[in-house]
Amino acid sequence: MRILDTFDEELIAQLRAQDEFFWLDLIAPSAEEIQRIGTALGWHPLSIEDTQRMGQRPKLDVYGDGALLVLQAAIAAHPEDENDHPLEEVHCHLTGDYVITVHGGRFTDLSQVRTLLQNSTSPKTERYYVYKIIDVIVDSYFPVLSDLDEEINALEDAIVAGGGRKELQQTFGLKRLLLTLRRAVVPMRDLFARQVEVITDLAGLEADSHDYFRDIYDHLIRITDELDGYHDMVAGCTDLYLSMVANRQGETSKQLAIIASIFLPLSFLTGFFGMNFDWSIAHVLSGPWSFFLLGIGSMVISGAIMWWWFRRKGWTGNDE
């Protein structure tokens, strides 16, 4: 078993002549390089075209004894709601003689696995390498899910503490991210549910390879379930935000209603004395003390009574 990171046509021809399985990991190759590699290895023209263009949805296309497996790997970022490019497309060309992966430079997990396998001294079978490559692509979603769990919990706390427009924008960002991830994971889950036997039937792979791919399918089901759960949590954050806004509006309306209620008797008293001003100063408010006692005093007493009544009903305190 050989692991390569550059295309050496003579070495690869030698490995194929010796019937030695190899893994070639290509990072951001040009269209000309893909054409040269595909021609040398006898790839189907459609397989070469798909790899040159990228932008493919997760799929499995079989061409004779080989297959093109297109997967989407996840790229973590901090914070996740500002992750504008959370996916990295990975093309896996599979046969019983080799596996060739093509991906961009942002996805470094395959490079780490390549180094780990190169340093390993225990013998590995071909099916293990194929499984390990696909497994590391699928497992790249778990760090993103871990970050999402922390961010959603922090978002809920921020909204309860009185979040504003920033938290609302963060909620929408997380919704978009979750939908993007789900559009990538669900096709991969369906692919391994229906077409995993196609990979195991490739010439050269052992018959028990489906045991490895069943583990990948289980991981995809778990990722899908967690994405659905996080989507419900983010939707709950939206409902929580709207509820908090409604509560604040209710508190403001209640405060305005209390102020209006207090000023209602004051308006009546000032209106009454104003409309009967001549009679009041001739018969009632004839002295300074009567003015303060009957005029100002009645207004203070009415306001105090209203405030006492509101306090007794519990309308002036908070809801805790």
Tab-separated table of N, CA, C and O in Angstrom, residues 169-244:
chain	number	residue	atom	x	y	z
A	169	GLN	N	-30.005	38.670	13.944
A	169	GLN	CA	-29.167	38.392	12.779
A	169	GLN	C	-28.385	37.097	12.973
A	169	GLN	O	-28.195	36.315	12.027
A	170	GLN	N	-27.913	36.852	14.192
A	170	GLN	CA	-27.195	35.606	14.473
A	170	GLN	C	-28.113	34.402	14.291
A	170	GLN	O	-27.684	33.358	13.780
A	171	THR	N	-29.374	34.542	14.689
A	171	THR	CA	-30.340	33.458	14.513
A	171	THR	C	-30.540	33.132	13.043
A	171	THR	O	-30.543	31.960	12.642
A	172	PHE	N	-30.700	34.157	12.221
A	172	PHE	CA	-30.876	33.930	10.788
A	172	PHE	C	-29.616	33.313	10.174
A	172	PHE	O	-29.704	32.468	9.279
A	173	GLY	N	-28.432	33.738	10.641
A	173	GLY	CA	-27.190	33.155	10.143
A	173	GLY	C	-27.095	31.668	10.460
A	173	GLY	O	-26.658	30.868	9.622
A	174	LEU	N	-27.484	31.283	11.663
A	174	LEU	CA	-27.455	29.867	12.036
A	174	LEU	C	-28.474	29.062	11.235
A	174	LEU	O	-28.211	27.913	10.859
A	175	LYS	N	-29.631	29.667	10.950
A	175	LYS	CA	-30.624	28.968	10.134
A	175	LYS	C	-30.083	28.681	8.741
A	175	LYS	O	-30.232	27.570	8.220
A	176	ARG	N	-29.460	29.680	8.146
A	176	ARG	CA	-28.892	29.476	6.803
A	176	ARG	C	-27.797	28.405	6.823
A	176	ARG	O	-27.705	27.570	5.916
A	177	LEU	N	-26.962	28.421	7.849
A	177	LEU	CA	-25.889	27.433	7.948
A	177	LEU	C	-26.455	26.020	8.094
A	177	LEU	O	-25.987	25.077	7.438
A	178	LEU	N	-27.455	25.862	8.943
A	178	LEU	CA	-28.039	24.543	9.155
A	178	LEU	C	-28.694	24.009	7.880
A	178	LEU	O	-28.579	22.817	7.568
A	179	LEU	N	-29.363	24.869	7.143
A	179	LEU	CA	-29.971	24.433	5.887
A	179	LEU	C	-28.905	24.023	4.872
A	179	LEU	O	-29.067	23.039	4.142
A	180	THR	N	-27.799	24.781	4.828
A	180	THR	CA	-26.705	24.439	3.911
A	180	THR	C	-26.103	23.079	4.265
A	180	THR	O	-25.863	22.241	3.382
A	181	LEU	N	-25.861	22.858	5.546
A	181	LEU	CA	-25.294	21.577	5.970
A	181	LEU	C	-26.253	20.422	5.707
A	181	LEU	O	-25.836	19.336	5.270
A	182	ARG	N	-27.526	20.663	5.945
A	182	ARG	CA	-28.503	19.589	5.745
A	182	ARG	C	-28.635	19.229	4.269
A	182	ARG	O	-28.802	18.055	3.919
A	183	ARG	N	-28.559	20.228	3.387
A	183	ARG	CA	-28.631	19.936	1.951
A	183	ARG	C	-27.444	19.104	1.482
A	183	ARG	O	-27.531	18.426	0.453
A	184	ALA	N	-26.348	19.138	2.234
A	184	ALA	CA	-25.180	18.321	1.883
A	184	ALA	C	-25.251	16.937	2.523
A	184	ALA	O	-24.876	15.936	1.906
A	185	VAL	N	-25.742	16.868	3.757
A	185	VAL	CA	-25.703	15.601	4.497
A	185	VAL	C	-26.799	14.639	4.041
A	185	VAL	O	-26.549	13.434	3.897
A	186	VAL	N	-27.996	15.133	3.802
A	186	VAL	CA	-29.113	14.248	3.452
A	186	VAL	C	-28.843	13.462	2.171
A	186	VAL	O	-29.069	12.237	2.129
A	187	PRO	N	-28.339	14.083	1.077
A	187	PRO	CA	-28.011	13.255	-0.103
A	187	PRO	C	-26.938	12.212	0.176
A	187	PRO	O	-27.010	11.095	-0.376
A	188	MET	N	-25.948	12.539	1.023
A	188	MET	CA	-24.934	11.542	1.358
A	188	MET	C	-25.541	10.398	2.162
A	188	MET	O	-25.198	9.226	1.950
A	189	ARG	N	-26.439	10.727	3.076
A	189	ARG	CA	-27.111	9.675	3.851
A	189	ARG	C	-27.914	8.764	2.927
A	189	ARG	O	-27.848	7.528	3.038
A	190	ASP	N	-28.670	9.346	2.019
A	190	ASP	CA	-29.462	8.532	1.094
A	190	ASP	C	-28.567	7.711	0.171
A	190	ASP	O	-28.906	6.581	-0.190
A	191	LEU	N	-27.429	8.289	-0.199
A	191	LEU	CA	-26.498	7.572	-1.088
A	191	LEU	C	-25.982	6.303	-0.417
A	191	LEU	O	-25.978	5.222	-1.015
A	192	PHE	N	-25.566	6.422	0.848
A	192	PHE	CA	-25.027	5.249	1.544
A	192	PHE	C	-26.134	4.290	1.969
A	192	PHE	O	-25.856	3.121	2.242
A	193	ALA	N	-27.358	4.765	2.016
A	193	ALA	CA	-28.467	3.868	2.343
A	193	ALA	C	-28.840	2.987	1.154
A	193	ALA	O	-29.217	1.821	1.323
A	194	ARG	N	-28.702	3.539	-0.078
A	194	ARG	CA	-29.176	2.811	-1.255
A	194	ARG	C	-28.060	2.231	-2.115
A	194	ARG	O	-28.242	1.192	-2.742
A	195	GLN	N	-26.894	2.918	-2.159
A	195	GLN	CA	-25.885	2.534	-3.150
A	195	GLN	C	-24.562	2.079	-2.549
A	195	GLN	O	-23.565	2.001	-3.250
A	196	VAL	N	-24.540	1.785	-1.269
A	196	VAL	CA	-23.286	1.382	-0.650
A	196	VAL	C	-22.777	0.067	-1.237
A	196	VAL	O	-21.563	-0.169	-1.328
A	197	GLU	N	-23.686	-0.804	-1.665
A	197	GLU	CA	-23.259	-2.079	-2.239
A	197	GLU	C	-22.490	-1.879	-3.539
A	197	GLU	O	-21.685	-2.733	-3.922
A	198	VAL	N	-22.752	-0.741	-4.222
A	198	VAL	CA	-22.025	-0.479	-5.459
A	198	VAL	C	-20.536	-0.309	-5.163
A	198	VAL	O	-19.681	-0.795	-5.914
A	199	ILE	N	-20.211	0.365	-4.072
A	199	ILE	CA	-18.802	0.554	-3.707
A	199	ILE	C	-18.169	-0.773	-3.324
A	199	ILE	O	-17.044	-1.097	-3.738
A	200	THR	N	-18.890	-1.576	-2.563
A	200	THR	CA	-18.327	-2.846	-2.106
A	200	THR	C	-18.161	-3.843	-3.246
A	200	THR	O	-17.362	-4.782	-3.137
A	201	ASP	N	-18.908	-3.644	-4.334
A	201	ASP	CA	-18.814	-4.567	-5.464
A	201	ASP	C	-17.671	-4.226	-6.411
A	201	ASP	O	-17.448	-4.944	-7.392
A	202	LEU	N	-16.966	-3.111	-6.154
A	202	LEU	CA	-15.847	-2.763	-7.024
A	202	LEU	C	-14.781	-3.856	-6.962
A	202	LEU	O	-14.487	-4.409	-5.898
A	203	ALA	N	-14.217	-4.165	-8.104
A	203	ALA	CA	-13.232	-5.244	-8.169
A	203	ALA	C	-12.048	-4.947	-7.264
A	203	ALA	O	-11.485	-3.858	-7.289
A	204	GLY	N	-11.695	-5.911	-6.445
A	204	GLY	CA	-10.530	-5.760	-5.593
A	204	GLY	C	-10.869	-5.483	-4.140
A	204	GLY	O	-10.059	-5.735	-3.261
A	205	LEU	N	-12.059	-4.934	-3.854
A	205	LEU	CA	-12.452	-4.683	-2.475
A	205	LEU	C	-13.061	-5.933	-1.873
A	205	LEU	O	-13.841	-6.645	-2.529
A	206	GLU	N	-12.732	-6.197	-0.613
A	206	GLU	CA	-13.184	-7.417	0.032
A	206	GLU	C	-14.695	-7.417	0.209
A	206	GLU	O	-15.344	-6.380	0.269
A	207	ALA	N	-15.233	-8.617	0.330
A	207	ALA	CA	-16.692	-8.753	0.385
A	207	ALA	C	-17.291	-8.165	1.650
A	207	ALA	O	-18.476	-7.823	1.682
A	208	ASP	N	-16.518	-8.098	2.742
A	208	ASP	CA	-17.077	-7.593	3.998
A	208	ASP	C	-16.914	-6.083	4.139
A	208	ASP	O	-16.990	-5.549	5.242
A	209	SER	N	-16.675	-5.381	3.018
A	209	SER	CA	-16.491	-3.934	3.090
A	209	SER	C	-17.742	-3.222	3.575
A	209	SER	O	-17.664	-2.127	4.140
A	210	HIS	N	-18.920	-3.829	3.329
A	210	HIS	CA	-20.156	-3.166	3.733
A	210	HIS	C	-20.222	-2.981	5.246
A	210	HIS	O	-20.946	-2.118	5.732
A	211	ASP	N	-19.471	-3.781	6.022
A	211	ASP	CA	-19.454	-3.584	7.478
A	211	ASP	C	-18.854	-2.224	7.836
A	211	ASP	O	-19.309	-1.558	8.761
A	212	TYR	N	-17.842	-1.794	7.082
A	212	TYR	CA	-17.242	-0.482	7.317
A	212	TYR	C	-18.201	0.631	6.908
A	212	TYR	O	-18.371	1.624	7.622
A	213	PHE	N	-18.818	0.475	5.743
A	213	PHE	CA	-19.677	1.544	5.241
A	213	PHE	C	-20.967	1.672	6.048
A	213	PHE	O	-21.592	2.726	6.040
A	214	ARG	N	-21.357	0.598	6.739
A	214	ARG	CA	-22.516	0.708	7.622
A	214	ARG	C	-22.229	1.677	8.770
A	214	ARG	O	-23.105	2.411	9.213
A	215	ASP	N	-20.975	1.682	9.224
A	215	ASP	CA	-20.578	2.624	10.269
A	215	ASP	C	-20.673	4.066	9.767
A	215	ASP	O	-21.123	4.955	10.497
A	216	ILE	N	-20.289	4.303	8.516
A	216	ILE	CA	-20.405	5.647	7.937
A	216	ILE	C	-21.867	6.052	7.834
A	216	ILE	O	-22.236	7.193	8.137
A	217	TYR	N	-22.710	5.131	7.432
A	217	TYR	CA	-24.147	5.418	7.339
A	217	TYR	C	-24.719	5.771	8.701
A	217	TYR	O	-25.535	6.700	8.822
A	218	ASP	N	-24.290	5.071	9.743
A	218	ASP	CA	-24.745	5.391	11.099
A	218	ASP	C	-24.327	6.807	11.497
A	218	ASP	O	-25.099	7.543	12.129
A	219	HIS	N	-23.111	7.201	11.128
A	219	HIS	CA	-22.655	8.558	11.431
A	219	HIS	C	-23.504	9.594	10.700
A	219	HIS	O	-23.848	10.644	11.265
A	220	LEU	N	-23.852	9.313	9.452
A	220	LEU	CA	-24.663	10.261	8.686
A	220	LEU	C	-26.062	10.396	9.281
A	220	LEU	O	-26.633	11.495	9.291
A	221	ILE	N	-26.617	9.298	9.755
A	221	ILE	CA	-27.931	9.374	10.417
A	221	ILE	C	-27.833	10.232	11.675
A	221	ILE	O	-28.695	11.082	11.945
A	222	ARG	N	-26.770	10.025	12.435
A	222	ARG	CA	-26.586	10.819	13.658
A	222	ARG	C	-26.420	12.298	13.333
A	222	ARG	O	-27.005	13.159	14.002
A	223	ILE	N	-25.651	12.607	12.299
A	223	ILE	CA	-25.449	14.014	11.918
A	223	ILE	C	-26.759	14.637	11.475
A	223	ILE	O	-27.087	15.781	11.847
A	224	THR	N	-27.543	13.897	10.689
A	224	THR	CA	-28.831	14.410	10.233
A	224	THR	C	-29.763	14.680	11.401
A	224	THR	O	-30.441	15.724	11.456
A	225	ASP	N	-29.811	13.757	12.347
A	225	ASP	CA	-30.670	13.944	13.525
A	225	ASP	C	-30.243	15.180	14.327
A	225	ASP	O	-31.089	15.959	14.796
A	226	GLU	N	-28.934	15.361	14.488
A	226	GLU	CA	-28.467	16.516	15.247
A	226	GLU	C	-28.760	17.818	14.505
A	226	GLU	O	-29.140	18.822	15.129
A	227	LEU	N	-28.622	17.810	13.192
A	227	LEU	CA	-28.954	19.013	12.416
A	227	LEU	C	-30.430	19.349	12.550
A	227	LEU	O	-30.797	20.532	12.689
A	228	ASP	N	-31.277	18.339	12.504
A	228	ASP	CA	-32.713	18.583	12.678
A	228	ASP	C	-33.005	19.126	14.074
A	228	ASP	O	-33.830	20.038	14.234
A	229	GLY	N	-32.328	18.568	15.072
A	229	GLY	CA	-32.530	19.067	16.432
A	229	GLY	C	-32.067	20.496	16.594
A	229	GLY	O	-32.754	21.322	17.221
A	230	TYR	N	-30.911	20.832	16.019
A	230	TYR	CA	-30.415	22.205	16.112
A	230	TYR	C	-31.305	23.173	15.344
A	230	TYR	O	-31.480	24.328	15.739
A	231	HIS	N	-31.879	22.689	14.226
A	231	HIS	CA	-32.806	23.549	13.476
A	231	HIS	C	-34.024	23.884	14.324
A	231	HIS	O	-34.503	25.030	14.328
A	232	ASP	N	-34.539	22.900	15.053
A	232	ASP	CA	-35.672	23.156	15.947
A	232	ASP	C	-35.267	24.114	17.064
A	232	ASP	O	-36.054	24.987	17.465
A	233	MET	N	-34.039	23.974	17.571
A	233	MET	CA	-33.581	24.873	18.626
A	233	MET	C	-33.448	26.309	18.123
A	233	MET	O	-33.830	27.265	18.823
A	234	VAL	N	-32.940	26.468	16.905
A	234	VAL	CA	-32.813	27.817	16.343
A	234	VAL	C	-34.192	28.410	16.083
A	234	VAL	O	-34.413	29.610	16.302
A	235	ALA	N	-35.121	27.571	15.592
A	235	ALA	CA	-36.496	28.055	15.422
A	235	ALA	C	-37.080	28.468	16.770
A	235	ALA	O	-37.814	29.466	16.865
A	236	GLY	N	-36.728	27.718	17.823
A	236	GLY	CA	-37.168	28.103	19.165
A	236	GLY	C	-36.554	29.420	19.599
A	236	GLY	O	-37.193	30.200	20.325
A	237	CYS	N	-35.306	29.690	19.158
A	237	CYS	CA	-34.680	30.980	19.470
A	237	CYS	C	-35.443	32.127	18.824
A	237	CYS	O	-35.600	33.204	19.418
A	238	THR	N	-35.922	31.904	17.604
A	238	THR	CA	-36.723	32.930	16.938
A	238	THR	C	-38.010	33.192	17.709
A	238	THR	O	-38.400	34.352	17.946
A	239	ASP	N	-38.678	32.112	18.115
A	239	ASP	CA	-39.910	32.275	18.905
A	239	ASP	C	-39.609	32.946	20.240
A	239	ASP	O	-40.386	33.785	20.709
A	240	LEU	N	-38.471	32.581	20.842
A	240	LEU	CA	-38.093	33.196	22.119
A	240	LEU	C	-37.832	34.686	21.948
A	240	LEU	O	-38.247	35.503	22.782
A	241	TYR	N	-37.148	35.044	20.855
A	241	TYR	CA	-36.878	36.468	20.597
A	241	TYR	C	-38.177	37.240	20.415
A	241	TYR	O	-38.363	38.328	20.994
A	242	LEU	N	-39.095	36.704	19.623
A	242	LEU	CA	-40.382	37.379	19.412
A	242	LEU	C	-41.166	37.482	20.714
A	242	LEU	O	-41.845	38.485	20.969
A	243	SER	N	-41.068	36.447	21.545
A	243	SER	CA	-41.755	36.483	22.835
A	243	SER	C	-41.173	37.562	23.743
A	243	SER	O	-41.913	38.286	24.424
A	244	MET	N	-39.826	37.667	23.750
A	244	MET	CA	-39.188	38.699	24.567
A	244	MET	C	-39.547	40.090	24.073
A	244	MET	O	-39.779	41.011	24.870
